[in-house]
Short mmCIF file of C-alpha atoms in Angstrom, two decimals:
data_model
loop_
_atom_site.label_atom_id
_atom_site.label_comp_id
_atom_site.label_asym_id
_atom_site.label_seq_id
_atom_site.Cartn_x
_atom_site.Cartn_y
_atom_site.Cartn_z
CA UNK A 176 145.29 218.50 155.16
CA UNK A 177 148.34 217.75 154.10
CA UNK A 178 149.38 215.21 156.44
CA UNK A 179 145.69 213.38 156.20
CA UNK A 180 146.52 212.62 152.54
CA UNK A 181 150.00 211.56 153.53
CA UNK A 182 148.68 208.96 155.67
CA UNK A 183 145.78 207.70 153.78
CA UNK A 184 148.16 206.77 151.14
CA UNK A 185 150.85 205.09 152.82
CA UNK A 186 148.33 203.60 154.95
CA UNK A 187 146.92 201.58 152.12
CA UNK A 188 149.81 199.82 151.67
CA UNK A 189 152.22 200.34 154.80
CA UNK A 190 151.57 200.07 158.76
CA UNK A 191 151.42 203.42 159.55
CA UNK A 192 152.68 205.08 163.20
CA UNK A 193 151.69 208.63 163.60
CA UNK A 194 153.81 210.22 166.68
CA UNK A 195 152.14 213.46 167.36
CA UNK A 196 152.40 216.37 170.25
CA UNK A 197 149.72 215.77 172.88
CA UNK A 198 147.14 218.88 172.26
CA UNK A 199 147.48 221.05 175.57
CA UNK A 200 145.43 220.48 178.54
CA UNK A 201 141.61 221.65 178.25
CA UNK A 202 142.03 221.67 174.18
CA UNK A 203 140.06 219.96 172.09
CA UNK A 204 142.33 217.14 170.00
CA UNK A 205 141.06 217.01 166.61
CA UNK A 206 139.80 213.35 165.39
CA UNK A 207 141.15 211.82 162.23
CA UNK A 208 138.50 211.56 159.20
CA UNK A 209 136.92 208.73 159.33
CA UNK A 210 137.85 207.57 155.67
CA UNK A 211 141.37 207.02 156.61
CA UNK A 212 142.40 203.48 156.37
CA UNK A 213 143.21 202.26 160.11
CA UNK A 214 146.65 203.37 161.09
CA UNK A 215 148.30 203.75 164.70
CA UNK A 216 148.06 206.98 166.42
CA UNK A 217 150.86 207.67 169.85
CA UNK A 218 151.03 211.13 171.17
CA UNK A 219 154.04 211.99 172.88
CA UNK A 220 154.26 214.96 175.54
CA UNK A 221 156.54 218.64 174.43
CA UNK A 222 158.33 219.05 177.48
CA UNK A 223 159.59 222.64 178.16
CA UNK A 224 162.75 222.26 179.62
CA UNK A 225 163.52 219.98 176.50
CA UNK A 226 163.61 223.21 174.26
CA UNK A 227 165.73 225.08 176.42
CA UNK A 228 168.32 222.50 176.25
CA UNK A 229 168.34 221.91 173.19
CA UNK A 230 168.61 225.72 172.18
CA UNK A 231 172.09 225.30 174.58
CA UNK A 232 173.21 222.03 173.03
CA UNK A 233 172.81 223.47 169.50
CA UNK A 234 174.74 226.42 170.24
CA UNK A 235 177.27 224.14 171.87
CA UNK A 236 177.53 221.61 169.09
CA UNK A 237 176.78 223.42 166.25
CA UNK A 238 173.32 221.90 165.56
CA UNK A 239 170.52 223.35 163.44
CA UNK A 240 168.31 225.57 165.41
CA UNK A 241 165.32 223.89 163.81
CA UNK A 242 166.82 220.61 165.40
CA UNK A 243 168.00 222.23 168.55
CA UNK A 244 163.89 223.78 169.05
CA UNK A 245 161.83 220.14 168.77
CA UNK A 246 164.41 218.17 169.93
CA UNK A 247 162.20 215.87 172.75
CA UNK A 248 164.69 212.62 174.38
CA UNK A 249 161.51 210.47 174.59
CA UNK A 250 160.28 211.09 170.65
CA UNK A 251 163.79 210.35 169.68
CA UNK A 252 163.91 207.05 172.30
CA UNK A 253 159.98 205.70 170.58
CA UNK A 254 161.83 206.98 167.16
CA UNK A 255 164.10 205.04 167.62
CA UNK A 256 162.52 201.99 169.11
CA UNK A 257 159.73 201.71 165.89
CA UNK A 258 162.95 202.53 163.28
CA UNK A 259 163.62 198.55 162.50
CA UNK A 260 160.21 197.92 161.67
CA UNK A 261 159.99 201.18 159.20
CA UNK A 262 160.43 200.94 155.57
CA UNK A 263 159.98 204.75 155.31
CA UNK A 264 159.86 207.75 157.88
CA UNK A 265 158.33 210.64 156.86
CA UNK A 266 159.08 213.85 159.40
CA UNK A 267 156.78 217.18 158.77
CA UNK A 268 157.76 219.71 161.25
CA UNK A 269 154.73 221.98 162.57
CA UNK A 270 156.23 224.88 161.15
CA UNK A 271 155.56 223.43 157.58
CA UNK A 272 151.87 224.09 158.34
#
């Protein structure tokens, strides 16, 4: 819910990217309401090996754990590839829900 309201604001008035996990094979994604204002919508895939490296890098280079868990190279590569366009980036981690 609160990430709907998030992007119905900003969408008003910004160009709005939402990067999001791909839902799991065989789940049903869930469709945005339909009384959001258009915005762009990329899912990116949660690759398992990624976590277990980054649980090793953080312990290697001191990193959050938090950081170290959702860590994924190719969210960080579109991250940064969409960052000059961006007047704000907003980050909600799923544990916030």
């Amino acid at each position: 819910m609160r990430a709907h309201q998030l992007l119905a604001a900003l969408a008003g008035e910004h160009r709005v990217t939402l990067l999001a996990p791909q839902p799991p094979a065989g789940s049903a994604a869930a469709a945005p309401p339909a009384d959001l204002p258009p915005f762009r919508h990329e899912t990116y895939r949660v690759r398992r090996g990624a976590v277990a490296a980054g649980l090793a890098r953080s312990a290697v280079a001191g990193l959050p754990l938090q950081a170290a868990l959702f860590h994924q190279p190719h969210l960080a590569r579109r991250l940064r590839e969409l960052a000059p366009q961006a007047d704000r980036v907003v980050l909600q981690l799923v544990r916030l829900a």
